[in-house]
PDB file of C-alpha atoms (C1' of nucleotides) in Angstrom:
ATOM      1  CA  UNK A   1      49.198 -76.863  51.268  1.00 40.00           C
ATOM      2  CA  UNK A   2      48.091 -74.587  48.672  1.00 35.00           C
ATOM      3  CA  UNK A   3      44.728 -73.049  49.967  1.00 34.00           C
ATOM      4  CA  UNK A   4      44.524 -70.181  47.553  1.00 32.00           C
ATOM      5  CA  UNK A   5      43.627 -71.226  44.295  1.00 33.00           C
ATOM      6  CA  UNK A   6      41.160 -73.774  44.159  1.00 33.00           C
ATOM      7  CA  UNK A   7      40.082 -73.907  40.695  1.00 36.00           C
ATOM      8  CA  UNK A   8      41.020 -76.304  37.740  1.00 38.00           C
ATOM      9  CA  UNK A   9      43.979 -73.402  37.368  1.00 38.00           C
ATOM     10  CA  UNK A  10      47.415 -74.857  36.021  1.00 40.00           C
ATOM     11  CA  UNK A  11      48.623 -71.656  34.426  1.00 45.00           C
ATOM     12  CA  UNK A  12      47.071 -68.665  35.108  1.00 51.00           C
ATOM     13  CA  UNK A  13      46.842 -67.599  31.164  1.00 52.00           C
ATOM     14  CA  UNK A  14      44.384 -69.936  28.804  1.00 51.00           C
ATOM     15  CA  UNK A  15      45.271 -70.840  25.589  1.00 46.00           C
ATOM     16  CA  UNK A  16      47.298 -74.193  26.641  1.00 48.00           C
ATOM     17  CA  UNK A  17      44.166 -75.862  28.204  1.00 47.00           C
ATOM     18  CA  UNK A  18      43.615 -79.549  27.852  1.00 46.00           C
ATOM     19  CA  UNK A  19      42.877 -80.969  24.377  1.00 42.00           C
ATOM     20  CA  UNK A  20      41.457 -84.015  25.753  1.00 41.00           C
ATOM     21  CA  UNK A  21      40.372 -84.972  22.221  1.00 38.00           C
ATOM     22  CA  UNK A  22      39.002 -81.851  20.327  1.00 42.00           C
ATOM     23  CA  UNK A  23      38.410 -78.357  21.649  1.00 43.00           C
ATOM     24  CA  UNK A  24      34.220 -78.136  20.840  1.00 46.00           C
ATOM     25  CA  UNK A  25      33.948 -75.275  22.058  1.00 49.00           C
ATOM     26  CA  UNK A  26      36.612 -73.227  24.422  1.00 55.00           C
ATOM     27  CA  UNK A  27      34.285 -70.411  24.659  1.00 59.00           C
ATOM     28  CA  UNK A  28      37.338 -68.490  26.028  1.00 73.00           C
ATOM     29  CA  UNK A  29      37.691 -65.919  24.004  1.00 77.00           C
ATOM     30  CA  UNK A  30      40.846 -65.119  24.562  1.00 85.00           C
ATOM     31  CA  UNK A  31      41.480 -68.076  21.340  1.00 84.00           C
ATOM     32  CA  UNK A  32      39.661 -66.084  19.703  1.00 87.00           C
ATOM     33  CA  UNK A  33      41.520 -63.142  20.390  1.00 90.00           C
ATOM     34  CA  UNK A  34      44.653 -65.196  19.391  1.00 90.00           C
ATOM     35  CA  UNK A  35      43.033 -66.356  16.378  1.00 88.00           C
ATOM     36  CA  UNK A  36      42.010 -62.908  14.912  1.00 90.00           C
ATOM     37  CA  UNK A  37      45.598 -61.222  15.898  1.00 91.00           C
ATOM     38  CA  UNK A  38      46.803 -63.545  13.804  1.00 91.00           C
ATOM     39  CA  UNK A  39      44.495 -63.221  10.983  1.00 90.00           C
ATOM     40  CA  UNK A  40      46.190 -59.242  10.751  1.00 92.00           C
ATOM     41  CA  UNK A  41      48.131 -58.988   7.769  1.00 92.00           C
ATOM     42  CA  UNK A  42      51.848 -58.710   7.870  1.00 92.00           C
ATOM     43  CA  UNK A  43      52.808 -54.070   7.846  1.00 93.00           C
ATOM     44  CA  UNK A  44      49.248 -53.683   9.023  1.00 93.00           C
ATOM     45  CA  UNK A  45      47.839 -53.327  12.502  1.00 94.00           C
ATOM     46  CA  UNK A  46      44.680 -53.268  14.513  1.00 94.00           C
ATOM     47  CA  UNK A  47      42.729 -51.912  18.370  1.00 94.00           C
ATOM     48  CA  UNK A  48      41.970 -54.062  21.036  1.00 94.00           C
ATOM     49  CA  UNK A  49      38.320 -52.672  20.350  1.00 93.00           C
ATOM     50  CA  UNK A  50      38.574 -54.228  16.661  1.00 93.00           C
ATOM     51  CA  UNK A  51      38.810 -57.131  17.780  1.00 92.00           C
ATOM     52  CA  UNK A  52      36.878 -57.472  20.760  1.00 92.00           C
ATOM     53  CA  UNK A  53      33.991 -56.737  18.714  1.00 91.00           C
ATOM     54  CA  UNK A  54      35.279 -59.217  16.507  1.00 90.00           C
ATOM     55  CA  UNK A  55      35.204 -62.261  19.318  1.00 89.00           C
ATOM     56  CA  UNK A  56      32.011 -60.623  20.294  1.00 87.00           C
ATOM     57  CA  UNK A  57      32.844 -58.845  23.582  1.00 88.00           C
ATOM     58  CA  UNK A  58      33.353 -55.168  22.057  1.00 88.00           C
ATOM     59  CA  UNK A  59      32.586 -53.807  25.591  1.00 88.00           C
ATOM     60  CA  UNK A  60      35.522 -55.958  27.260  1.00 89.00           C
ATOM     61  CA  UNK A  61      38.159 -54.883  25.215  1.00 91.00           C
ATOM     62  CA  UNK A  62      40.096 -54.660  28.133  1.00 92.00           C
ATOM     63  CA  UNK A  63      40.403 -58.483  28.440  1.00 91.00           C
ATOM     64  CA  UNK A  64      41.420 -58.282  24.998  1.00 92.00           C
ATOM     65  CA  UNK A  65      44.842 -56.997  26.258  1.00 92.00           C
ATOM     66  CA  UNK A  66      44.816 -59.543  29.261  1.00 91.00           C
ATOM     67  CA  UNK A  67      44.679 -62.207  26.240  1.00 91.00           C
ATOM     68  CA  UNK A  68      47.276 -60.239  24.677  1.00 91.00           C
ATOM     69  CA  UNK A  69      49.760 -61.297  28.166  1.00 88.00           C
ATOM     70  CA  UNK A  70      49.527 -64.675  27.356  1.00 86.00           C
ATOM     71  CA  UNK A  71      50.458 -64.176  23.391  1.00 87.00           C
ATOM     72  CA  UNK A  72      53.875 -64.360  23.831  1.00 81.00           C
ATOM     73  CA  UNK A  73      53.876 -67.725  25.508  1.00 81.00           C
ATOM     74  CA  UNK A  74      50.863 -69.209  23.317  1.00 79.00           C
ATOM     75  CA  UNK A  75      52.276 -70.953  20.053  1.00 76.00           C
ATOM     76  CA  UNK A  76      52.090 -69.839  17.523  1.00 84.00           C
ATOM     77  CA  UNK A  77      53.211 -66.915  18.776  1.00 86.00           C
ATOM     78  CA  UNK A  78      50.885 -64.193  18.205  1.00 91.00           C
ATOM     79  CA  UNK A  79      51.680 -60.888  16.884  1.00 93.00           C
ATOM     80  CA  UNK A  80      50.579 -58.614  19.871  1.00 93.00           C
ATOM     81  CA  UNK A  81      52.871 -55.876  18.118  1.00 94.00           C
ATOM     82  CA  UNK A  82      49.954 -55.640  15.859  1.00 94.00           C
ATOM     83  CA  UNK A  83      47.505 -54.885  18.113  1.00 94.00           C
ATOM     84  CA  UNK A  84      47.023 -51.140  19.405  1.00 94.00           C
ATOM     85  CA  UNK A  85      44.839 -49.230  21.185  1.00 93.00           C
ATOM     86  CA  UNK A  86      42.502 -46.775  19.759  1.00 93.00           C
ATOM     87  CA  UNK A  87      44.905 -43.978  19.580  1.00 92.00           C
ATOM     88  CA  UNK A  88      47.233 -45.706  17.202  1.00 93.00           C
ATOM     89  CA  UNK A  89      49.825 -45.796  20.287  1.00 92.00           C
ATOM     90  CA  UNK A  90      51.611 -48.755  21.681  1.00 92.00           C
ATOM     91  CA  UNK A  91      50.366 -49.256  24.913  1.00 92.00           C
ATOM     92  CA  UNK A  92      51.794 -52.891  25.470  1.00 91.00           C
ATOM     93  CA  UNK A  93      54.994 -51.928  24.164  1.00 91.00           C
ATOM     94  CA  UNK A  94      56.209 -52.243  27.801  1.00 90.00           C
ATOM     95  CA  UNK A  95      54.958 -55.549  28.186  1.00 91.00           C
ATOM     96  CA  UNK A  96      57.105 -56.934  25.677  1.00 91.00           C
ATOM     97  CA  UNK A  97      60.121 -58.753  26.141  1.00 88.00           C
ATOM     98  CA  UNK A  98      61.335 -55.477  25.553  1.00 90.00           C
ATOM     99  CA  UNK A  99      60.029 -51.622  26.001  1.00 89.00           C
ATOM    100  CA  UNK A 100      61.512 -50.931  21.865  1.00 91.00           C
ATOM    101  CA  UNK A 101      60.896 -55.029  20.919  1.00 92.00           C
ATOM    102  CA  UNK A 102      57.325 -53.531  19.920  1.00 92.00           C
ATOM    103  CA  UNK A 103      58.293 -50.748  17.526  1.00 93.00           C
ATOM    104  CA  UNK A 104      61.021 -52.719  16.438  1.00 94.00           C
ATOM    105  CA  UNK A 105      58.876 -55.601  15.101  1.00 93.00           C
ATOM    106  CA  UNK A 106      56.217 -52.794  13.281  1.00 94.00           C
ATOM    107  CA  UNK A 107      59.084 -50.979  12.088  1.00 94.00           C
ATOM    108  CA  UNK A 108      60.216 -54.541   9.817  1.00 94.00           C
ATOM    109  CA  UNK A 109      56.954 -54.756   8.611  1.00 95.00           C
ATOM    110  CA  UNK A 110      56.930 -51.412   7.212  1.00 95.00           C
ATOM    111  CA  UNK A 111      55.379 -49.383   9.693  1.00 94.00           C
ATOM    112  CA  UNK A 112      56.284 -46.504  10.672  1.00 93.00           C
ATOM    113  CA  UNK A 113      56.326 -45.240  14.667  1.00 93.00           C
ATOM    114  CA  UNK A 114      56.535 -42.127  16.069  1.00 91.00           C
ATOM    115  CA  UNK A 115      56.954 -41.103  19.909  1.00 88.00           C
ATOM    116  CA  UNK A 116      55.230 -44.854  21.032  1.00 89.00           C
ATOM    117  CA  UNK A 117      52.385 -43.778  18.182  1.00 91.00           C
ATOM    118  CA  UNK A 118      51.887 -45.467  14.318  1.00 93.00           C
ATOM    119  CA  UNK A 119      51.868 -43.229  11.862  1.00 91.00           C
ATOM    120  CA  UNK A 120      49.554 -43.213   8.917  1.00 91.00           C
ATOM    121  CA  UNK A 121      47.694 -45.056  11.660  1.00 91.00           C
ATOM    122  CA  UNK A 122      44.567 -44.952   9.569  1.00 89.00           C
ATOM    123  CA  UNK A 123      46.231 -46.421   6.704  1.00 91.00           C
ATOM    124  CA  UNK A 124      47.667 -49.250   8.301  1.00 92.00           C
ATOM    125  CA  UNK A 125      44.780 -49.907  10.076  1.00 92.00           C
ATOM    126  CA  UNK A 126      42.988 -53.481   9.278  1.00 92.00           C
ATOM    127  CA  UNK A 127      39.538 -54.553  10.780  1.00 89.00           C
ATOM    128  CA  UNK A 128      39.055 -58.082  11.456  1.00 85.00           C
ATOM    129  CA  UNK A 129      36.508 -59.699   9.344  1.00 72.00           C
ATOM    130  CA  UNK A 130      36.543 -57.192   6.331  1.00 61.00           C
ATOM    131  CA  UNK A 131      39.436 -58.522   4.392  1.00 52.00           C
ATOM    132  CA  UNK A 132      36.840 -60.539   2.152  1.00 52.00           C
ATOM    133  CA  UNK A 133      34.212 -58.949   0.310  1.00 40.00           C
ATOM    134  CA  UNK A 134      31.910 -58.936   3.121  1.00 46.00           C
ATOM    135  CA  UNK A 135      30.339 -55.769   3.316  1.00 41.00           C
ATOM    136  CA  UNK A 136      28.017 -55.919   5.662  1.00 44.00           C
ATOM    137  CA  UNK A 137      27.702 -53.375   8.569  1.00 40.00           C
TER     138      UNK A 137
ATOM    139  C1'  DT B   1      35.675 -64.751  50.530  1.00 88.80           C
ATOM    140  C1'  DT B   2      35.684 -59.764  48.862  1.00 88.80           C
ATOM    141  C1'  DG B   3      38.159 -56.004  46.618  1.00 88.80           C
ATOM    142  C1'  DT B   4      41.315 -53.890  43.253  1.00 88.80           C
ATOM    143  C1'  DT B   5      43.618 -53.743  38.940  1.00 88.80           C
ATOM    144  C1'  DG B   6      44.079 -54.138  33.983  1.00 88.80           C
ATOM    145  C1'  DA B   7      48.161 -53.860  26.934  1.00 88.80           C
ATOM    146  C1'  DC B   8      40.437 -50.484  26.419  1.00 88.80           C
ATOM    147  C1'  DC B   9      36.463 -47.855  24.736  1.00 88.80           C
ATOM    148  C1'  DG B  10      32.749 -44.663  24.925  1.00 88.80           C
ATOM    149  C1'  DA B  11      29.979 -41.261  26.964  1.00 88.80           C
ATOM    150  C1'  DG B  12      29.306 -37.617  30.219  1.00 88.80           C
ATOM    151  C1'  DT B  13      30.815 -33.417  32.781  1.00 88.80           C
TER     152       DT B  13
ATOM    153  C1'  DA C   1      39.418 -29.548  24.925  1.00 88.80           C
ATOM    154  C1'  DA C   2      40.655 -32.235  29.097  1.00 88.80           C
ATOM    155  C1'  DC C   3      39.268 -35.051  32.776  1.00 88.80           C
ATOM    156  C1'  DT C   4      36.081 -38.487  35.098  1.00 88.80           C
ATOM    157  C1'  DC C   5      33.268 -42.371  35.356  1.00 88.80           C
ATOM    158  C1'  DG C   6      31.057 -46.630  34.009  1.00 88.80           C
ATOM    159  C1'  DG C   7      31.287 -51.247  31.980  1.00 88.80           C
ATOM    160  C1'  DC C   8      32.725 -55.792  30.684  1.00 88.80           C
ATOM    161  C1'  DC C   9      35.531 -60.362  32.294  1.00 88.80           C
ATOM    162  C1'  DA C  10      39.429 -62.408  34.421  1.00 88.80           C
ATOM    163  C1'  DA C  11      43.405 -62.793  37.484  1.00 88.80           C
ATOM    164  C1'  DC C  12      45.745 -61.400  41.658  1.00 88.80           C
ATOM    165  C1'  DA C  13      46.159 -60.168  46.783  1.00 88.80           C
TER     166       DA C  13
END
DNA sequence: TTGTTGACCGAGT
DNA sequence: AACTCGGCCAACA
């Protein structure tokens, strides 16, 4: 008998809950974590703290990367490779399929890496929520 | 059940 | 300048 988890818990990741007829309101962020990675422009990238003030939870970016472990097995897949941390360096590199899979993917979109850091970080840079003429900050 | 860790960020020392 | 600590939420032991 299992005695440990006792929640609802099927997989351990969201993002392939129930759609009993029409997801309201998931409130999990971590869709919305999905949903914004995705919304990154192919050659450009973006931080975990981007975007976790993007969902609305700047001060957990951390779960922002938790999110980011279930990417790969969320459909459509969502460019993680995209996503890096403040210093422009690939911290999840190693939780990709594979430890180069990461620079690999950013290197076909044009970018370029250097020593597990993105180069012309700045420039390839994209913030959530500011590719229309929305100005407001 | 509690406690620790985590693909982070920011401030303080 | 480098290192330490706090904070948020969730999953794991």
């Amino acid at each position: 008998m299992k005695k440990y988890p006792q929640k609802k818990e099927k997989n351990s990741l969201p993002g392939e809950e129930k759609n009993s007829s029409e997801a309201a309101k998931p409130a999990s962020f971590f869709e919305v974590v999905y949903k914004l990675v995705r919304k990154v422009p192919k050659g450009r990238v973006t931080t975990y703290g981007a975007i976790a003030e993007a969902a609305g939870i700047r001060l957990s970016a951390r779960m922002v990367g938790w999110a980011m472990n279930g990417a790969g097995r969320v459909r459509p897949a969502v460019p993680a490779h995209r996503v890096v941390n403040r210093n422009g360096m690939l911290s999840g590199k190693q939780h990709f399929a594979t430890p180069t899979l990461m620079e690999e993917l950013l290197a076909q979109e044009g970018i370029i890496v250097k020593n597990d850091k993105i180069e012309n970080f700045k420039a390839v840079y994209w913030e959530p929520g500011s590719p229309k003429t929305k100005s407001k900050k």
